[in-house]
């Protein structure tokens, strides 16, 4: 990104000399990422069939993003049933999609660190239409009240009211979030219930993500080993494998979340990740789930705050 807030078009174009070098604004780059993300959600819908391996599905979606000129802003999350977030298949995962699964596909696309974040719920049995609609409608209603000066609490209230009107619970300890250059969670929140108190400002970028649940409306973090990590800090580390992980992450993902399966080339990978986590240099995200046997739906998009409303990017 240059200092005036514009960003050079793909380096390839510049070096191959084909189209004239083009300067895109931040908003234009985000729009481009949004188009890729929308296509990726559609692609995921077509690929998510019973019997498909979760690992293949995640990898195919990530490859689709890359093939279309973006990069995954985080590992594709495939939350099934009561899993709300932070599940991505491991490199060894053999599980397949079930005939009656309620699947959340949550994906991010970034171009040079400019990020859009979005999600949809796929109801494979067709028996959970109301649950899917609850989070979708909540997202729609949330966007309708967002504009410069709107209070995040009122956006949360809108989400809560909508989901409760369908007879479900909004997940109160998951939030939408502001986004900044290379920062997926940039500090400001859009709650899913009437909580918080901050005024939306012009030009801010937010991911809004209502979750509707048949369970308790609160997620807990599983304690088994994580598949998704992100960088928290950097310093010199003694172990060679740990150094290699830090190098790869700093170069390719920076502070964006990455999957353990993206680093398969590193020998003694699990050892290195545990070492780095102990030193507080990376953070592992446990799977977030509601009560056993409950079902969770999610809808998410990314918007830019404007004077009289929002610009929807995905
Ligand atoms: Mn997301
Ligand atoms: Mn998000």
XYZ file of C-alpha atoms and ligand atoms in Angstrom:
316
model
C 0.000 0.000 0.000
C 1.275 3.464 -0.778
C 1.037 6.449 1.536
C -1.913 8.023 -0.219
C -3.921 4.916 0.563
C -3.812 3.386 -2.878
C -2.372 0.042 -3.748
C -0.584 -1.089 -6.871
C -2.365 -3.593 -9.074
C -0.861 -7.067 -9.315
C 2.889 -7.080 -9.762
C 2.559 -9.511 -12.630
C 0.621 -7.045 -14.678
C 3.239 -4.411 -14.085
C 6.155 -6.636 -15.055
C 4.501 -8.416 -17.967
C 3.726 -4.973 -19.332
C 0.300 -6.027 -20.571
C -2.312 -3.667 -19.061
C -1.098 -0.234 -17.984
C -0.131 -0.133 -14.323
C -3.210 0.674 -12.374
C -3.602 2.218 -8.940
C -6.599 0.983 -7.005
C -8.021 2.658 -3.916
C -8.416 0.683 -0.695
C -12.134 0.491 -1.374
C -11.581 -0.874 -4.881
C -9.236 -3.549 -3.575
C -11.781 -4.520 -0.905
C -14.462 -4.717 -3.580
C -12.221 -7.002 -5.587
C -11.685 -9.230 -2.549
C -15.444 -9.174 -1.985
C -16.170 -10.440 -5.479
C -13.746 -13.331 -4.962
C -15.307 -14.114 -1.568
C -18.824 -14.153 -3.006
C -17.732 -16.524 -5.754
C -16.000 -18.726 -3.180
C -19.200 -18.990 -1.107
C -21.121 -20.052 -4.224
C -18.402 -22.520 -5.109
C -18.531 -23.953 -1.566
C -22.289 -24.394 -1.877
C -21.804 -26.478 -5.001
C -19.059 -28.616 -3.470
C -20.634 -29.254 -0.055
C -22.328 -32.578 -0.771
C -22.838 -35.524 1.605
C -19.838 -37.832 1.531
C -17.324 -35.130 0.648
C -14.198 -35.182 2.808
C -13.996 -32.092 5.007
C -10.286 -31.785 4.300
C -10.866 -31.837 0.537
C -13.666 -29.291 0.864
C -11.540 -26.843 2.865
C -8.550 -27.230 0.563
C -10.667 -26.838 -2.572
C -12.211 -23.613 -1.293
C -8.803 -22.228 -0.314
C -7.436 -23.136 -3.740
C -10.442 -21.506 -5.401
C -9.638 -18.249 -3.581
C -6.011 -18.368 -4.723
C -6.962 -19.301 -8.303
C -9.223 -16.261 -8.410
C -6.531 -13.817 -7.402
C -6.958 -13.566 -3.637
C -5.438 -15.283 -0.638
C -7.270 -16.960 2.250
C -7.306 -14.418 5.106
C -7.566 -17.379 7.492
C -8.079 -21.139 7.169
C -11.548 -21.970 5.826
C -13.734 -22.773 8.855
C -16.190 -25.650 8.459
C -18.399 -25.691 11.537
C -20.824 -28.606 11.706
C -23.843 -28.892 14.020
C -23.084 -27.345 17.407
C -19.640 -26.104 16.292
C -19.827 -22.359 15.809
C -16.272 -21.399 14.891
C -12.548 -22.206 14.747
C -12.794 -25.688 13.259
C -10.702 -26.366 10.211
C -9.768 -29.924 9.184
C -6.326 -31.176 10.129
C -4.065 -32.694 7.466
C -5.073 -36.131 8.831
C -8.813 -35.497 9.023
C -10.827 -38.336 7.449
C -14.356 -37.185 8.400
C -16.880 -36.624 5.624
C -19.910 -34.380 5.391
C -23.070 -36.112 6.629
C -26.439 -36.172 4.895
C -28.135 -34.129 7.597
C -25.341 -31.797 8.603
C -25.818 -28.108 9.233
C -22.561 -26.718 7.862
C -21.171 -23.223 8.346
C -18.628 -22.215 5.709
C -16.727 -19.194 7.015
C -14.034 -17.822 4.727
C -11.864 -14.745 4.349
C -10.160 -13.278 1.310
C -7.331 -10.800 1.434
C -5.460 -8.883 -1.222
C -2.245 -7.358 0.085
C -3.639 -7.523 3.629
C -6.985 -5.907 2.831
C -9.548 -8.364 4.160
C -13.166 -9.372 3.711
C -14.716 -11.990 6.006
C -17.966 -13.821 5.220
C -19.946 -16.939 6.008
C -23.045 -18.878 5.054
C -24.882 -21.870 6.455
C -25.653 -24.878 4.290
C -28.510 -27.055 5.521
C -27.949 -30.429 3.880
C -31.166 -32.066 5.077
C -33.354 -29.078 4.281
C -34.974 -29.568 7.691
C -33.458 -26.532 9.362
C -34.622 -23.756 7.111
C -35.870 -21.595 9.976
C -32.553 -21.765 11.799
C -30.667 -20.772 8.652
C -33.094 -17.975 7.935
C -32.830 -16.605 11.487
C -29.150 -15.667 11.180
C -29.577 -14.499 7.588
C -32.469 -12.212 8.457
C -30.614 -10.990 11.558
C -27.692 -9.974 9.345
C -30.006 -8.183 6.953
C -31.719 -6.307 9.788
C -28.385 -5.450 11.425
C -27.096 -3.907 8.198
C -30.289 -1.873 7.846
C -29.568 0.047 11.074
C -25.809 0.519 10.556
C -24.596 3.974 9.510
C -22.307 6.704 10.804
C -23.287 7.469 14.394
C -25.281 4.269 14.959
C -24.586 2.592 18.301
C -23.178 -0.965 18.196
C -25.569 -1.798 21.034
C -28.559 -1.030 18.808
C -27.117 -3.226 16.056
C -26.763 -6.045 18.594
C -30.319 -5.435 19.795
C -31.570 -5.795 16.215
C -29.739 -9.121 15.841
C -31.041 -10.398 19.175
C -34.628 -9.360 18.474
C -34.611 -11.002 15.044
C -33.117 -14.316 16.162
C -35.385 -14.518 19.204
C -38.412 -13.854 16.993
C -37.594 -17.154 15.250
C -37.469 -18.937 18.611
C -33.658 -19.337 18.741
C -30.882 -17.849 20.829
C -28.263 -15.455 19.476
C -24.758 -16.508 20.543
C -23.885 -13.750 22.974
C -20.180 -14.452 23.418
C -19.332 -14.259 19.702
C -19.124 -10.855 18.044
C -18.720 -9.118 14.736
C -15.517 -7.103 14.545
C -13.752 -4.209 12.891
C -11.084 -5.013 10.293
C -7.935 -3.152 9.394
C -4.980 -3.688 7.104
C -3.572 -7.154 8.059
C -5.840 -7.201 11.128
C -8.814 -9.551 11.150
C -9.983 -8.481 14.609
C -9.067 -4.836 14.906
C -10.560 -4.084 18.319
C -14.085 -2.771 17.829
C -17.069 -5.111 18.138
C -20.588 -5.623 16.809
C -22.309 -7.720 19.482
C -24.995 -10.287 18.722
C -27.118 -9.086 21.652
C -27.914 -5.648 23.113
C -24.494 -5.070 24.647
C -21.575 -2.679 24.277
C -21.680 1.008 23.515
C -19.678 2.459 20.621
C -20.582 4.692 17.731
C -19.830 3.594 14.174
C -17.535 5.935 12.273
C -17.342 6.787 8.607
C -15.013 4.531 6.637
C -14.718 1.861 9.312
C -14.808 -1.717 8.034
C -16.834 -4.273 9.976
C -17.593 -7.956 9.681
C -21.095 -8.588 11.049
C -21.846 -12.184 12.007
C -25.020 -13.235 13.776
C -25.168 -16.812 15.068
C -28.510 -18.456 15.863
C -28.505 -21.479 18.137
C -30.936 -24.115 19.399
C -28.631 -24.515 22.410
C -27.611 -22.229 25.276
C -26.548 -19.225 23.182
C -23.030 -19.336 24.636
C -19.999 -21.084 23.160
C -17.242 -22.836 25.065
C -13.736 -23.538 23.837
C -12.673 -27.151 23.339
C -9.377 -28.066 24.958
C -7.978 -30.511 22.384
C -5.079 -29.309 20.290
C -5.798 -26.427 17.940
C -5.640 -26.452 14.135
C -5.731 -22.658 13.779
C -3.079 -20.348 15.151
C -1.923 -16.779 14.831
C 1.246 -14.883 15.543
C 1.318 -12.861 18.778
C 4.880 -11.611 18.833
C 8.371 -12.320 17.636
C 11.740 -12.820 19.244
C 14.742 -15.055 18.731
C 13.939 -18.657 19.505
C 16.385 -21.468 20.051
C 14.701 -24.415 18.332
C 15.278 -24.587 14.603
C 11.787 -25.860 13.803
C 10.276 -23.014 15.836
C 12.440 -20.497 13.992
C 11.270 -21.920 10.680
C 7.601 -21.595 11.688
C 8.126 -17.961 12.720
C 9.898 -17.209 9.438
C 7.191 -18.776 7.277
C 4.374 -17.115 9.180
C 6.000 -13.676 9.278
C 6.589 -13.838 5.542
C 3.279 -15.233 4.331
C 0.539 -14.696 6.922
C 1.932 -11.986 9.232
C -0.683 -11.542 11.963
C -3.481 -13.321 10.061
C -4.554 -16.746 11.353
C -2.955 -19.788 9.714
C -3.664 -23.528 9.691
C -1.339 -26.138 11.058
C -1.879 -28.042 7.792
C -0.439 -25.060 5.869
C 2.959 -25.699 7.486
C 3.300 -29.420 6.772
C 6.764 -28.885 5.304
C 8.214 -27.995 8.730
C 9.766 -31.028 10.439
C 8.668 -31.556 14.051
C 5.789 -29.157 13.440
C 3.675 -30.013 16.496
C 6.728 -29.734 18.720
C 7.511 -26.293 17.277
C 3.928 -25.056 17.646
C 3.788 -26.183 21.279
C 7.149 -24.531 21.927
C 6.019 -21.246 20.377
C 2.694 -21.333 22.174
C 4.436 -21.874 25.520
C 6.574 -18.813 24.827
C 3.472 -16.755 24.039
C 4.591 -16.119 20.452
C 1.619 -17.834 18.826
C -1.926 -18.439 19.999
C -3.916 -21.609 19.252
C -7.676 -21.274 18.787
C -9.729 -24.112 20.265
C -12.957 -25.108 18.537
C -15.925 -23.068 19.826
C -19.122 -25.022 20.352
C -22.544 -24.724 21.964
C -24.215 -27.597 23.878
C -23.911 -31.130 22.530
C -26.579 -31.901 19.918
C -27.588 -28.271 19.530
C -27.470 -26.692 16.067
C -25.916 -23.362 15.154
C -26.365 -21.251 12.025
C -24.266 -18.252 10.976
C -24.462 -15.530 8.350
C -21.627 -13.056 7.858
C -20.575 -10.290 5.545
C -18.179 -7.333 5.565
C -19.245 -3.713 5.149
C -17.856 -0.199 5.021
C -19.649 2.371 7.208
C -21.066 5.252 5.224
C -23.010 8.369 6.172
C -26.435 6.987 5.383
C -25.864 3.261 5.519
C -23.294 0.639 4.625
C -21.530 -0.531 1.532
C -21.786 -4.331 1.471
C -18.586 -5.898 0.147
C -19.551 -9.569 -0.143
Mn -15.801 -15.182 9.472
Mn -15.602 -12.672 11.350
